[in-house]
JSON list of C-alpha atoms and ligand atoms in Angstrom, two decimals:
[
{"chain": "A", "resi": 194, "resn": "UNK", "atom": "CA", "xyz": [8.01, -1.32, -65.18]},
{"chain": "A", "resi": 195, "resn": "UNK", "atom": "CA", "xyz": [6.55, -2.98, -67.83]},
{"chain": "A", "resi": 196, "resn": "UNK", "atom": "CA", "xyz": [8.29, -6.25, -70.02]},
{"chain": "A", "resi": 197, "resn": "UNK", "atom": "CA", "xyz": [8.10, -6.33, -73.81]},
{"chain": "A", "resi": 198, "resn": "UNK", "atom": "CA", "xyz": [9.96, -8.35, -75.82]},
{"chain": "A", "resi": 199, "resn": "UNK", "atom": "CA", "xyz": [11.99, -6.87, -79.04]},
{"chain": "A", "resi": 200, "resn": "UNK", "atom": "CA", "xyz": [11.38, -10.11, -81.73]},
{"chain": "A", "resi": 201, "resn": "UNK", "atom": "CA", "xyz": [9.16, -10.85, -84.30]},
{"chain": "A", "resi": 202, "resn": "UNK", "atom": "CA", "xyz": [9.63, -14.59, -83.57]},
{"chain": "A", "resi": 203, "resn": "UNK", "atom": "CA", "xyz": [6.83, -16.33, -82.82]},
{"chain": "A", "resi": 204, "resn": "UNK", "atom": "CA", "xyz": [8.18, -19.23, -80.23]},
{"chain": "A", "resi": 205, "resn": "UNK", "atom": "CA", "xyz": [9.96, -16.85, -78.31]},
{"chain": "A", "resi": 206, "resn": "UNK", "atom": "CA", "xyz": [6.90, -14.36, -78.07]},
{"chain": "A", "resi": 207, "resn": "UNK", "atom": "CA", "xyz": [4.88, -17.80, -76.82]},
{"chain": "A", "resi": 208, "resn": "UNK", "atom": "CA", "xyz": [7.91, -18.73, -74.55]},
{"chain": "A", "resi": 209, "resn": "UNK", "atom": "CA", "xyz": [8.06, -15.23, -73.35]},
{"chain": "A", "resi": 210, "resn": "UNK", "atom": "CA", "xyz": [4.09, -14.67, -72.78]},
{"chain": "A", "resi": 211, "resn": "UNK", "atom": "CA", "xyz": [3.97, -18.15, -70.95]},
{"chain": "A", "resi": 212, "resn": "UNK", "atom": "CA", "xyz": [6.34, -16.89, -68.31]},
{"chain": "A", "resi": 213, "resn": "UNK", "atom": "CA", "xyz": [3.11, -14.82, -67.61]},
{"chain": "A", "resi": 214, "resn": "UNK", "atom": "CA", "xyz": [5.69, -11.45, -67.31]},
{"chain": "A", "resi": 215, "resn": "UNK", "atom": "CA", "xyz": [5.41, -10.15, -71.25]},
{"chain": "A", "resi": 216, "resn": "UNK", "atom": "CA", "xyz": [3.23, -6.93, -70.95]},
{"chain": "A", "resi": 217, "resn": "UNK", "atom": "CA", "xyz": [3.94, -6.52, -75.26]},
{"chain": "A", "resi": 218, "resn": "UNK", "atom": "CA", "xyz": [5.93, -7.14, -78.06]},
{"chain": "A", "resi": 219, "resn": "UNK", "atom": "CA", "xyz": [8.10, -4.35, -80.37]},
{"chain": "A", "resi": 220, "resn": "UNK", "atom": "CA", "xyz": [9.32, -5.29, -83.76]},
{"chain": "A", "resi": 221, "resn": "UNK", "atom": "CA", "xyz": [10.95, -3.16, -86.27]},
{"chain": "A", "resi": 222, "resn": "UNK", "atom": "CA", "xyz": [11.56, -4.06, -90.30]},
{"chain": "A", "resi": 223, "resn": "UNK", "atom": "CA", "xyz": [14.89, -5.86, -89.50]},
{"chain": "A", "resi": 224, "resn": "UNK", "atom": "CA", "xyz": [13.23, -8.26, -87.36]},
{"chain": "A", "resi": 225, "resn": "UNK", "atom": "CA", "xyz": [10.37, -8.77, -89.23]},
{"chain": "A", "resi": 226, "resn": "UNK", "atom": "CA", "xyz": [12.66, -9.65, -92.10]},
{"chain": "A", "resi": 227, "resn": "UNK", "atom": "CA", "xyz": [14.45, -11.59, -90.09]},
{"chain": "A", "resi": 228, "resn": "UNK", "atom": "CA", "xyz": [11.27, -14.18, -89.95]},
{"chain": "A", "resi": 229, "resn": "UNK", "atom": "CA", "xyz": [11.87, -14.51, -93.61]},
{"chain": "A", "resi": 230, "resn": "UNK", "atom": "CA", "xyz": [8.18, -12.48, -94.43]},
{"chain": "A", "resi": 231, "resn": "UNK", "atom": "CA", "xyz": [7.80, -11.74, -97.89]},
{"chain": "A", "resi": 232, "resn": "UNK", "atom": "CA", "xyz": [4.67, -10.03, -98.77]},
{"chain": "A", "resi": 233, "resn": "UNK", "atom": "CA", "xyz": [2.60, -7.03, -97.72]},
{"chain": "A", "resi": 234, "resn": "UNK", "atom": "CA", "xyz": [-0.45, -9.70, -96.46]},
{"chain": "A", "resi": 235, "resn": "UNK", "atom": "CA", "xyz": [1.93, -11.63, -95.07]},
{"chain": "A", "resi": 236, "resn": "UNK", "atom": "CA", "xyz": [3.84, -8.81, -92.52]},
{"chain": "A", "resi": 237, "resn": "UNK", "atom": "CA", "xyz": [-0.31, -8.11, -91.99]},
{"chain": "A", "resi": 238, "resn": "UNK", "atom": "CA", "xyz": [-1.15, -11.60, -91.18]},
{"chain": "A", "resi": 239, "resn": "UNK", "atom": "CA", "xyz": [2.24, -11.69, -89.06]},
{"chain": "A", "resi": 240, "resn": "UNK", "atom": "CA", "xyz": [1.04, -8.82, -86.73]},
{"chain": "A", "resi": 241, "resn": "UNK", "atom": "CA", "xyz": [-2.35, -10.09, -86.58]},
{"chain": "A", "resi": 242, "resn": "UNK", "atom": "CA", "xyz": [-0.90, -13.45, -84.95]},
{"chain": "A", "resi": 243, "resn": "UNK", "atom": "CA", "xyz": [1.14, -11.95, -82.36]},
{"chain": "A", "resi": 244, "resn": "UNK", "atom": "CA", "xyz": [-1.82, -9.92, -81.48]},
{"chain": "A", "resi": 245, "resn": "UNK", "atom": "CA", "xyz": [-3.52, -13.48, -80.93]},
{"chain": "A", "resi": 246, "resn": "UNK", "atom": "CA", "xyz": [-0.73, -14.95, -78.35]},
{"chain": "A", "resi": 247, "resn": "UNK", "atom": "CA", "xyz": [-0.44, -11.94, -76.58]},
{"chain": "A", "resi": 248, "resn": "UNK", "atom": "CA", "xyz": [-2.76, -9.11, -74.52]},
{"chain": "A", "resi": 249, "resn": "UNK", "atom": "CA", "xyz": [-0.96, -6.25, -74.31]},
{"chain": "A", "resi": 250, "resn": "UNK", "atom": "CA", "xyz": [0.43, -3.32, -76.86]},
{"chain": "A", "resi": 251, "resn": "UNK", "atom": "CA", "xyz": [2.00, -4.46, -80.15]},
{"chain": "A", "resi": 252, "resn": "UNK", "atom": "CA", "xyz": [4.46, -2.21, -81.75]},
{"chain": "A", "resi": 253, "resn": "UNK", "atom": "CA", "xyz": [4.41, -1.80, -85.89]},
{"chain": "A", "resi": 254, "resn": "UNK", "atom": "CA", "xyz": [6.72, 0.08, -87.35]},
{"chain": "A", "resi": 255, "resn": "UNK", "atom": "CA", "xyz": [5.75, 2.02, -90.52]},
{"chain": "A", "resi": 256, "resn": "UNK", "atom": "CA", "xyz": [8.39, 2.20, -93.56]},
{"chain": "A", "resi": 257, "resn": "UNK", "atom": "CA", "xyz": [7.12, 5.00, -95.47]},
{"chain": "A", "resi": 258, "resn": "UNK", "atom": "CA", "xyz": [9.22, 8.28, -94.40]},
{"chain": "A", "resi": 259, "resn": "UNK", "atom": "CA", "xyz": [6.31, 10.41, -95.70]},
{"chain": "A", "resi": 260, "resn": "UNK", "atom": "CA", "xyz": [3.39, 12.39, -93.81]},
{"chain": "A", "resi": 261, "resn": "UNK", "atom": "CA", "xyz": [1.06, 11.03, -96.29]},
{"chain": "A", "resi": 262, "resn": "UNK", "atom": "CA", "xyz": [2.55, 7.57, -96.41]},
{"chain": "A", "resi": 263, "resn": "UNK", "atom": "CA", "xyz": [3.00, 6.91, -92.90]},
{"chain": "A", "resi": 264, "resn": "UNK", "atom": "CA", "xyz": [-0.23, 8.11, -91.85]},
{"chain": "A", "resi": 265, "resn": "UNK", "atom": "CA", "xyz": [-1.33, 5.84, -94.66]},
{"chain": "A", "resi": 266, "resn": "UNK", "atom": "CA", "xyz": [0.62, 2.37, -93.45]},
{"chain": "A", "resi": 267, "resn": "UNK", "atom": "CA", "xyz": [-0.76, 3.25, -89.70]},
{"chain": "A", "resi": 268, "resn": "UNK", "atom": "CA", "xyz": [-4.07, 3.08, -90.64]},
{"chain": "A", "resi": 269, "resn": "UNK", "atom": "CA", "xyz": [-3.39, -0.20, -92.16]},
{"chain": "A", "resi": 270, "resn": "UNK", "atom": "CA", "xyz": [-1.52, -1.41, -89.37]},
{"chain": "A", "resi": 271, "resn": "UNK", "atom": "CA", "xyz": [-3.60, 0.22, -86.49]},
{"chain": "A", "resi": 272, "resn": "UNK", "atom": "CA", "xyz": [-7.30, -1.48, -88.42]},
{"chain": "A", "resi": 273, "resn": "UNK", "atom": "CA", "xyz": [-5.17, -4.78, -87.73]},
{"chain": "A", "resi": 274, "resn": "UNK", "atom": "CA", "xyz": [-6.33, -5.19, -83.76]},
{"chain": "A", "resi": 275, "resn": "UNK", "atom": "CA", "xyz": [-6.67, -2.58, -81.09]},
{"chain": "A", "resi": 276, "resn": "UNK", "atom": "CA", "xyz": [-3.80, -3.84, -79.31]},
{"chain": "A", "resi": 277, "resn": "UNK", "atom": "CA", "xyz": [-1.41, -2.33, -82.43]},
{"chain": "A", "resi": 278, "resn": "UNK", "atom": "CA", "xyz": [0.57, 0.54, -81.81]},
{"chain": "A", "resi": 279, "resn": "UNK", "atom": "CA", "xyz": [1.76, 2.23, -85.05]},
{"chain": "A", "resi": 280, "resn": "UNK", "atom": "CA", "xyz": [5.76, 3.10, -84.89]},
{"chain": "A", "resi": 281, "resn": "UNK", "atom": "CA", "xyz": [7.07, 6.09, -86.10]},
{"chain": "A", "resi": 282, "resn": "UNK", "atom": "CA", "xyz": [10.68, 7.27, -87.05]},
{"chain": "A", "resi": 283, "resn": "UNK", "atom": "CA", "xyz": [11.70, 10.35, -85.11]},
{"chain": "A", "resi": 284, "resn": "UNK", "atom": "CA", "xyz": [12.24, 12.41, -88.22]},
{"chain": "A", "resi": 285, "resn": "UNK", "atom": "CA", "xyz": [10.52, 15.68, -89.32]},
{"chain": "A", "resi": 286, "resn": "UNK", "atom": "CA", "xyz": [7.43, 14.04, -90.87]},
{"chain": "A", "resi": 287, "resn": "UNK", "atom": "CA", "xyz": [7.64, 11.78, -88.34]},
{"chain": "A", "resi": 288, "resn": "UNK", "atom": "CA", "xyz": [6.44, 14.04, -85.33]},
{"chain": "A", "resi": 289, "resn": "UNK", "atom": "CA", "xyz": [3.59, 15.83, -88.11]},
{"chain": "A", "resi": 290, "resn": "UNK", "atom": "CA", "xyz": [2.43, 11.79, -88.30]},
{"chain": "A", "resi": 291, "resn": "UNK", "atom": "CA", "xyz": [2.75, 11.18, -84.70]},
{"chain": "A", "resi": 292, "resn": "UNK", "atom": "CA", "xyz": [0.56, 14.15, -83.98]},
{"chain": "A", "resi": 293, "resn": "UNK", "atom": "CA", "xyz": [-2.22, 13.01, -86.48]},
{"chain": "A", "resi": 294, "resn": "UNK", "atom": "CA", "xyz": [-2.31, 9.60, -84.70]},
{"chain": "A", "resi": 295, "resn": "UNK", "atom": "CA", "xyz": [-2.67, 11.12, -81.48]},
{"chain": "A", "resi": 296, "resn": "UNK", "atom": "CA", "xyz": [-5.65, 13.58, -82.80]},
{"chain": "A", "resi": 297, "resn": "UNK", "atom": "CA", "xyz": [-7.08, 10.46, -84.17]},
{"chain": "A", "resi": 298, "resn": "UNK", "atom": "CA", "xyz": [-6.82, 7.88, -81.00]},
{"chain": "A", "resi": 299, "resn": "UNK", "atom": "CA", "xyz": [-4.20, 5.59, -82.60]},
{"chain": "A", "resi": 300, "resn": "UNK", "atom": "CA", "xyz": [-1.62, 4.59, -80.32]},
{"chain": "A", "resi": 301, "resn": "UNK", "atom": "CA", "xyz": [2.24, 5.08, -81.43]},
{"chain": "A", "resi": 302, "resn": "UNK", "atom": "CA", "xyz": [5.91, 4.42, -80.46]},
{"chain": "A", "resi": 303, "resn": "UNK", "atom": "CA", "xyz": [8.21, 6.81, -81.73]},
{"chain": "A", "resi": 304, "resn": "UNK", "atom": "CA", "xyz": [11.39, 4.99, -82.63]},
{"chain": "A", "resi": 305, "resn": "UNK", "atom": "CA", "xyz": [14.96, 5.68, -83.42]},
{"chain": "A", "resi": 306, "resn": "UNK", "atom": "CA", "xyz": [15.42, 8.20, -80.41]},
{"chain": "A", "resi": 307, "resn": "UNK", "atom": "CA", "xyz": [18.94, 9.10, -79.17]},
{"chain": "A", "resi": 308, "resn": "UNK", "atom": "CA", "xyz": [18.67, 12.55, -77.10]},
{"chain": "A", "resi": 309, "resn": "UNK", "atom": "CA", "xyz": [16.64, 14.55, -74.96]},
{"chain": "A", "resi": 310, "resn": "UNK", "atom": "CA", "xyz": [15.71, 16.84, -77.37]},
{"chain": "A", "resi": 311, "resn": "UNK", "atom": "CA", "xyz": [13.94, 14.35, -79.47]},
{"chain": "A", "resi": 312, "resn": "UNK", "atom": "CA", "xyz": [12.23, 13.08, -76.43]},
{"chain": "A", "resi": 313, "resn": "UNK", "atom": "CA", "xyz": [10.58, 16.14, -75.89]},
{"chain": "A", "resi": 314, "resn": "UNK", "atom": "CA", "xyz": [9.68, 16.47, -79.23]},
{"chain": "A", "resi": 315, "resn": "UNK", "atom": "CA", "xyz": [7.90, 13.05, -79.19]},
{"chain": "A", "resi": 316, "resn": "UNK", "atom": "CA", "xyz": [6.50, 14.06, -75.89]},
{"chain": "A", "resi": 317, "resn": "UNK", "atom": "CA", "xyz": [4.95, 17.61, -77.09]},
{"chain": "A", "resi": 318, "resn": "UNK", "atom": "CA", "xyz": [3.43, 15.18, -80.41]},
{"chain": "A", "resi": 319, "resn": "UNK", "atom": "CA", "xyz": [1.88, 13.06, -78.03]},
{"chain": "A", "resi": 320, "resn": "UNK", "atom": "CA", "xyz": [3.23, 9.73, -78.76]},
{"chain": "A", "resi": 321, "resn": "UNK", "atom": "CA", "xyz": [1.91, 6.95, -76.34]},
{"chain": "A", "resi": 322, "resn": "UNK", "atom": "CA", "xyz": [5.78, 5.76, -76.04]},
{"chain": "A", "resi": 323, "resn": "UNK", "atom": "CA", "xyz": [9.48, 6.73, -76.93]},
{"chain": "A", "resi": 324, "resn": "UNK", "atom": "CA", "xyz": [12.30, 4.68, -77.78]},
{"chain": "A", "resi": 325, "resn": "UNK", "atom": "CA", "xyz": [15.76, 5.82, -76.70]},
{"chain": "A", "resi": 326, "resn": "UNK", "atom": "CA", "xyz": [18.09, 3.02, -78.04]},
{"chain": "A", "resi": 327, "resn": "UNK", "atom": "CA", "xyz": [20.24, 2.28, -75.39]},
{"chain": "A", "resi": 328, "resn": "UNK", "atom": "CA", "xyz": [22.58, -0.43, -76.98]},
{"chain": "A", "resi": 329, "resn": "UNK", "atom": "CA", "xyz": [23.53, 1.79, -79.76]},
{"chain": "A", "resi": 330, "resn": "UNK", "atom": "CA", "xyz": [24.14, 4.51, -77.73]},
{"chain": "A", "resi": 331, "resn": "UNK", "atom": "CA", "xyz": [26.52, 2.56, -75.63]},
{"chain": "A", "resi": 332, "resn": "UNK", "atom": "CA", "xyz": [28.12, 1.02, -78.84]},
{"chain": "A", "resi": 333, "resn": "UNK", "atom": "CA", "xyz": [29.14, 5.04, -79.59]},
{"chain": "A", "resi": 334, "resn": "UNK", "atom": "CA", "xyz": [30.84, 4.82, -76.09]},
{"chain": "A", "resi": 335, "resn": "UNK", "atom": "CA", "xyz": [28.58, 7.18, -74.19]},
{"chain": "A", "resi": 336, "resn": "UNK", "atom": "CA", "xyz": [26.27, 5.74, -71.49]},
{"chain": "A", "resi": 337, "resn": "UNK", "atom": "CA", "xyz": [22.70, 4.81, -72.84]},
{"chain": "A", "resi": 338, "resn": "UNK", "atom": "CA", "xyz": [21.32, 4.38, -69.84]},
{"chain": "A", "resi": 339, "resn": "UNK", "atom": "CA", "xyz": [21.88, 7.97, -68.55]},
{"chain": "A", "resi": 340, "resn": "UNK", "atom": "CA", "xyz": [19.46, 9.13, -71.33]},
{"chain": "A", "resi": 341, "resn": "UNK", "atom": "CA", "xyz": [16.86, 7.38, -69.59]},
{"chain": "A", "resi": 342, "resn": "UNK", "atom": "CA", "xyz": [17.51, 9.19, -66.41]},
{"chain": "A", "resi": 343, "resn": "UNK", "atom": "CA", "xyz": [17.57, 12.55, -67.92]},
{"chain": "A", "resi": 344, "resn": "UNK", "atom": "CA", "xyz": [14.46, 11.59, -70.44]},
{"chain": "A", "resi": 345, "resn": "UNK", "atom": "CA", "xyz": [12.54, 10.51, -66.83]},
{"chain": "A", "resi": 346, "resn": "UNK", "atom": "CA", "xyz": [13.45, 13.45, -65.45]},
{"chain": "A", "resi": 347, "resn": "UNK", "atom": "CA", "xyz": [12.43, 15.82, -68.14]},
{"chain": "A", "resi": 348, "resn": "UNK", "atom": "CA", "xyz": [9.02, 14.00, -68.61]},
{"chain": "A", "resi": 349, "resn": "UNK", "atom": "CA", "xyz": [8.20, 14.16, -64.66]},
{"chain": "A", "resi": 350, "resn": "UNK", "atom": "CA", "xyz": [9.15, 17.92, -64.47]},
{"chain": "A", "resi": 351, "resn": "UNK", "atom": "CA", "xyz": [7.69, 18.72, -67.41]},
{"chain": "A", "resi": 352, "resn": "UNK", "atom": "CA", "xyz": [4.20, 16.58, -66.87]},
{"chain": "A", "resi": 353, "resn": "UNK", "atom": "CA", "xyz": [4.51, 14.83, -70.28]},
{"chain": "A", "resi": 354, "resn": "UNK", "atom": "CA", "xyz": [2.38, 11.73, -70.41]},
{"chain": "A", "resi": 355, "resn": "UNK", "atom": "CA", "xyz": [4.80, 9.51, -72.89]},
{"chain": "A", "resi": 356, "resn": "UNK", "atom": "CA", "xyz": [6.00, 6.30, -71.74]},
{"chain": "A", "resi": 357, "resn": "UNK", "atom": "CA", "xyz": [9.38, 5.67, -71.67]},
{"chain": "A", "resi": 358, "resn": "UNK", "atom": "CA", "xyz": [10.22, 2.36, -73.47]},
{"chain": "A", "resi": 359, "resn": "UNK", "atom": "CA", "xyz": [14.01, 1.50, -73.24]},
{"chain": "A", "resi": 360, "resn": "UNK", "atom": "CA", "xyz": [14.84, -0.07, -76.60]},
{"chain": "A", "resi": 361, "resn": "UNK", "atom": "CA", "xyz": [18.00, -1.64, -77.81]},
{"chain": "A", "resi": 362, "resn": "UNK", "atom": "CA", "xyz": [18.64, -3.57, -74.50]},
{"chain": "A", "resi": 363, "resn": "UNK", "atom": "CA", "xyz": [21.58, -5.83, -75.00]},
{"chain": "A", "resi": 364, "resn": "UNK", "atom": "CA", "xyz": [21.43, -7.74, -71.33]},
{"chain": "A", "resi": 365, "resn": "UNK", "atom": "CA", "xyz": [20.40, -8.30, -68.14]},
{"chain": "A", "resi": 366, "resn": "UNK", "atom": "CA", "xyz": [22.16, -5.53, -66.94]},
{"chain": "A", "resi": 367, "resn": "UNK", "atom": "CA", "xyz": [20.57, -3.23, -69.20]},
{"chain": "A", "resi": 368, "resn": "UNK", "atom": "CA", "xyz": [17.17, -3.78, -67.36]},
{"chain": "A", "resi": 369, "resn": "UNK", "atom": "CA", "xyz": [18.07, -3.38, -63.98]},
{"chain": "A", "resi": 370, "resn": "UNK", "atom": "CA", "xyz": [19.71, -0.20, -64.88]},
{"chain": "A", "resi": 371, "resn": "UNK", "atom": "CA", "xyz": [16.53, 0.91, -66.75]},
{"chain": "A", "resi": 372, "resn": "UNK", "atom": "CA", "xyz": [14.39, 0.02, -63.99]},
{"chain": "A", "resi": 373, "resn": "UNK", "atom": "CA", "xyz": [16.60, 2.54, -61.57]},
{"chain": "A", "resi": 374, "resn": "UNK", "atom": "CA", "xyz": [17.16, 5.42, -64.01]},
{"chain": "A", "resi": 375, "resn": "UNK", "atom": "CA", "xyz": [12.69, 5.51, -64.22]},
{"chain": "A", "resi": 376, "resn": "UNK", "atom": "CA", "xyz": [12.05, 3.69, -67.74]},
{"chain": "A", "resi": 377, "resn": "UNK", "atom": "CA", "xyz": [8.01, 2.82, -67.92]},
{"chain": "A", "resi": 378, "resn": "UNK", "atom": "CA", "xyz": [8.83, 0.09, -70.42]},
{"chain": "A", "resi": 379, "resn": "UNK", "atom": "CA", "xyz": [11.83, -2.50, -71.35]},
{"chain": "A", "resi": 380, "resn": "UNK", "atom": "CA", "xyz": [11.57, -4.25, -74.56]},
{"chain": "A", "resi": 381, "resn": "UNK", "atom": "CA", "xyz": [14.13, -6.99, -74.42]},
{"chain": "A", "resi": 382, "resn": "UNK", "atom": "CA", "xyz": [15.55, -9.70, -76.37]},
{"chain": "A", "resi": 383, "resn": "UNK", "atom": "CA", "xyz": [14.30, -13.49, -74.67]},
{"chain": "A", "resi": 384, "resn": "UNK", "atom": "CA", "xyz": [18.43, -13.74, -73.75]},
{"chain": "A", "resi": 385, "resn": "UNK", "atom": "CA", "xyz": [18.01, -10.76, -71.65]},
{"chain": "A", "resi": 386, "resn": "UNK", "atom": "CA", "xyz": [14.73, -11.29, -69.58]},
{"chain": "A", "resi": 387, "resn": "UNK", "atom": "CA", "xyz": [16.16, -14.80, -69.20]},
{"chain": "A", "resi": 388, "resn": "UNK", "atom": "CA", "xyz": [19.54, -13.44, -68.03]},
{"chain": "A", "resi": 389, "resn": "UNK", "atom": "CA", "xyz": [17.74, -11.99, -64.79]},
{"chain": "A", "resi": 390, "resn": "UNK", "atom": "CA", "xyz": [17.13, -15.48, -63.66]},
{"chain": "A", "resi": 391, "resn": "UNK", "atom": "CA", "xyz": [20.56, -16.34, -63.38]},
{"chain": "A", "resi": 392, "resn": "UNK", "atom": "CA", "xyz": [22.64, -16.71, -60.12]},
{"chain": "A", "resi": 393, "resn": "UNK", "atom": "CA", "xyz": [25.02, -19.48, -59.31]},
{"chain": "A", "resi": 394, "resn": "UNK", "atom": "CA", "xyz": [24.13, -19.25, -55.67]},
{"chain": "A", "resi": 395, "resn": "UNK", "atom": "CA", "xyz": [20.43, -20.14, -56.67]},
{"chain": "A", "resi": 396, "resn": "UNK", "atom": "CA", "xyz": [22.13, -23.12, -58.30]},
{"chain": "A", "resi": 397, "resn": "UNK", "atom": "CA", "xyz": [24.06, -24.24, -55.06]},
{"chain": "A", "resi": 398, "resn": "UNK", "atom": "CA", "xyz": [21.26, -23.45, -53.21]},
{"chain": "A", "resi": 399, "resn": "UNK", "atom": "CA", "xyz": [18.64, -25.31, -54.94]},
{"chain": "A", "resi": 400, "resn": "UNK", "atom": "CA", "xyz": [21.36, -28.32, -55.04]},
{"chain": "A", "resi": 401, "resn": "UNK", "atom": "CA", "xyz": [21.53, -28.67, -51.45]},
{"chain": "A", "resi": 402, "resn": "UNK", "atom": "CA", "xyz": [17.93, -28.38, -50.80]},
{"chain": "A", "resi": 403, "resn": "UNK", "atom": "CA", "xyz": [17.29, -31.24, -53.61]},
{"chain": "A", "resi": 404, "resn": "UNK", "atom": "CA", "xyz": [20.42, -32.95, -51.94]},
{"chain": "A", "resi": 405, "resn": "UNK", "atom": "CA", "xyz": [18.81, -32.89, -48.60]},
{"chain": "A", "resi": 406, "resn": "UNK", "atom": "CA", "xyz": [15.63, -32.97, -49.34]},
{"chain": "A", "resi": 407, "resn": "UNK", "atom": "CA", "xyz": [16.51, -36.59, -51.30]},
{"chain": "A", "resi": 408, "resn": "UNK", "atom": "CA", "xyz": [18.39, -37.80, -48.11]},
{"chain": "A", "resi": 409, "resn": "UNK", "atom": "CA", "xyz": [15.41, -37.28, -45.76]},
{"chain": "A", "resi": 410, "resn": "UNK", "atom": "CA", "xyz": [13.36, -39.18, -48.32]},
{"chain": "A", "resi": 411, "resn": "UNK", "atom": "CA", "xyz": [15.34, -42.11, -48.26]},
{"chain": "A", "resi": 412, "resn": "UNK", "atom": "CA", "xyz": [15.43, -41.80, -43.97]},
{"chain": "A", "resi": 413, "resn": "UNK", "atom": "CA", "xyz": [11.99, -41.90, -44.38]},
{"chain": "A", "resi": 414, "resn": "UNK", "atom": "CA", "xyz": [11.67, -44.78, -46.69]},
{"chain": "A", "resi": 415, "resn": "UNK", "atom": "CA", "xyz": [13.63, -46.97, -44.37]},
{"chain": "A", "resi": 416, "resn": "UNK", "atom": "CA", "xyz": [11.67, -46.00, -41.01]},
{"chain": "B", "resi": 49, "resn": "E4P", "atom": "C1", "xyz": [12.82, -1.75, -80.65]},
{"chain": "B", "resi": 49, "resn": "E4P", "atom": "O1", "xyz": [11.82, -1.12, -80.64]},
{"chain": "B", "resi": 49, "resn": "E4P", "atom": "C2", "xyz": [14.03, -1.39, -81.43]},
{"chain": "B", "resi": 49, "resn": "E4P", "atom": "O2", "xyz": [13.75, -1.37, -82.78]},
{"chain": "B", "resi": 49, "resn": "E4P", "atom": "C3", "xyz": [15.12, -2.37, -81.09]},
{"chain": "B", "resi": 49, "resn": "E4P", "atom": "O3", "xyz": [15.17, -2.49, -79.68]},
{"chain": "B", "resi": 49, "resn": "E4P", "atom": "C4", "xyz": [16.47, -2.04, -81.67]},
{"chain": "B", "resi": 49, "resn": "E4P", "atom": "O4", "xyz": [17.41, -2.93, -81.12]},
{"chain": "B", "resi": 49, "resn": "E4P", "atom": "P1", "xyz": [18.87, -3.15, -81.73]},
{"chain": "B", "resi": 49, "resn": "E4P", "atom": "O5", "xyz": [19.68, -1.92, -81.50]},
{"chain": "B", "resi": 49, "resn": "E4P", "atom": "O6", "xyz": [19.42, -4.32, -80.95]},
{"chain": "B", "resi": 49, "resn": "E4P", "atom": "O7", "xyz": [18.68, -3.46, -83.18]}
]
């Protein structure tokens, strides 16, 4: 399974990448907003720097909800670097724009996905990757992660190429679950892919070696 991290912020991309785990990055509008971006150029320029830290597949998300706009914005965004992938809303126009960027060899990530049924759709356009959300799902009370199952499932039986790229991931949890139920792809907050690091008996563990470790040094000062 790949690891992509869901920010637009550039010091946790570069803490992320230097881990030497990050596979990509996925942003959407809210995030790039988030980074306080306040200009056409500058979104552009914003992309084009994450492109420099990392090698791997860059999500953009498009924010026309047009044919003719979309396809528009993804040419802008895919002439950016060849790592870009162009991300599209799963909406009607949506899947006609996915299915021009796939008969034109750009890359996308279709976004805002929360069933099977517009899985397959995605699938049958040919987008590169699709985005169930899992943390919204859950936050609805029904169990995100079992949409990745039956997505996987689907896509295997069905010989669809898409990668599945579980979005929304809220925690630690959420990847290890994602990784069982068949997901291709995590993209993860830098609080999440650091939350799989964490076990207090790695602590205790690492304390005692260091303890002992420390005693036998002084032993063998003193000999
Ligand atoms: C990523 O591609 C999605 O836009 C993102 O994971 C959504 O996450 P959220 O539900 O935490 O906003």
């Amino acid at each position: 399974m790949k690891f992509f991290i869901d920010t637009a912020n550039l010091s946790q991309i570069k803490e992320a990448y230097e881990l030497g785990i990050l596979d990509g990055v996925t942003t959407n509008p809210s995030l790039m907003a988030k980074e306080g971006i306040k200009s056409e150029e500058g979104v552009l320029k914003h992309y084009e720097t994450i492109c420099e830290i990392v090698d791997g597949d860059v999500s953009a998300e498009v924010i026309s909800t047009d044919f003719a706009g979309m396809v528009e914005e993804g040419k802008k965004l895919a002439a950016i670097h060849p790592n870009i992938v162009v991300k599209v809303p799963m909406i009607k126009d949506g899947v006609k724009a996915l299915k021009w960027f796939t008969d034109n060899g750009i890359k996308t990530n279709c976004t805002l996905v929360f069933s099977a049924g517009q899985a397959i759709l995605a699938a049958k356009a040919g987008a590169t990757y699709v985005s169930p959300f899992i943390g919204r799902i859950d936050d609805s009370s029904w169990d995100g992660v079992e949409l990745i199952g039956q997505i996987a499932q689907i896509y295997t039986l069905q010989g669809f190429n898409t990668q599945i790229l579980a979005a929304s991931i809220r925690n630690a949890l959420h990847i290890v679950r994602c990784a069982e139920a068949g997901a291709d792809v995590c993209t993860c907050p830098l609080d999440s892919i650091l939350g799989l690091l964490k076990h207090p008996l790695t602590d205790l563990g690492l304390a005692k070696f260091l303890e002992d470790a420390n005693k036998m040094k002084a032993q063998m000062t003193v000999a």
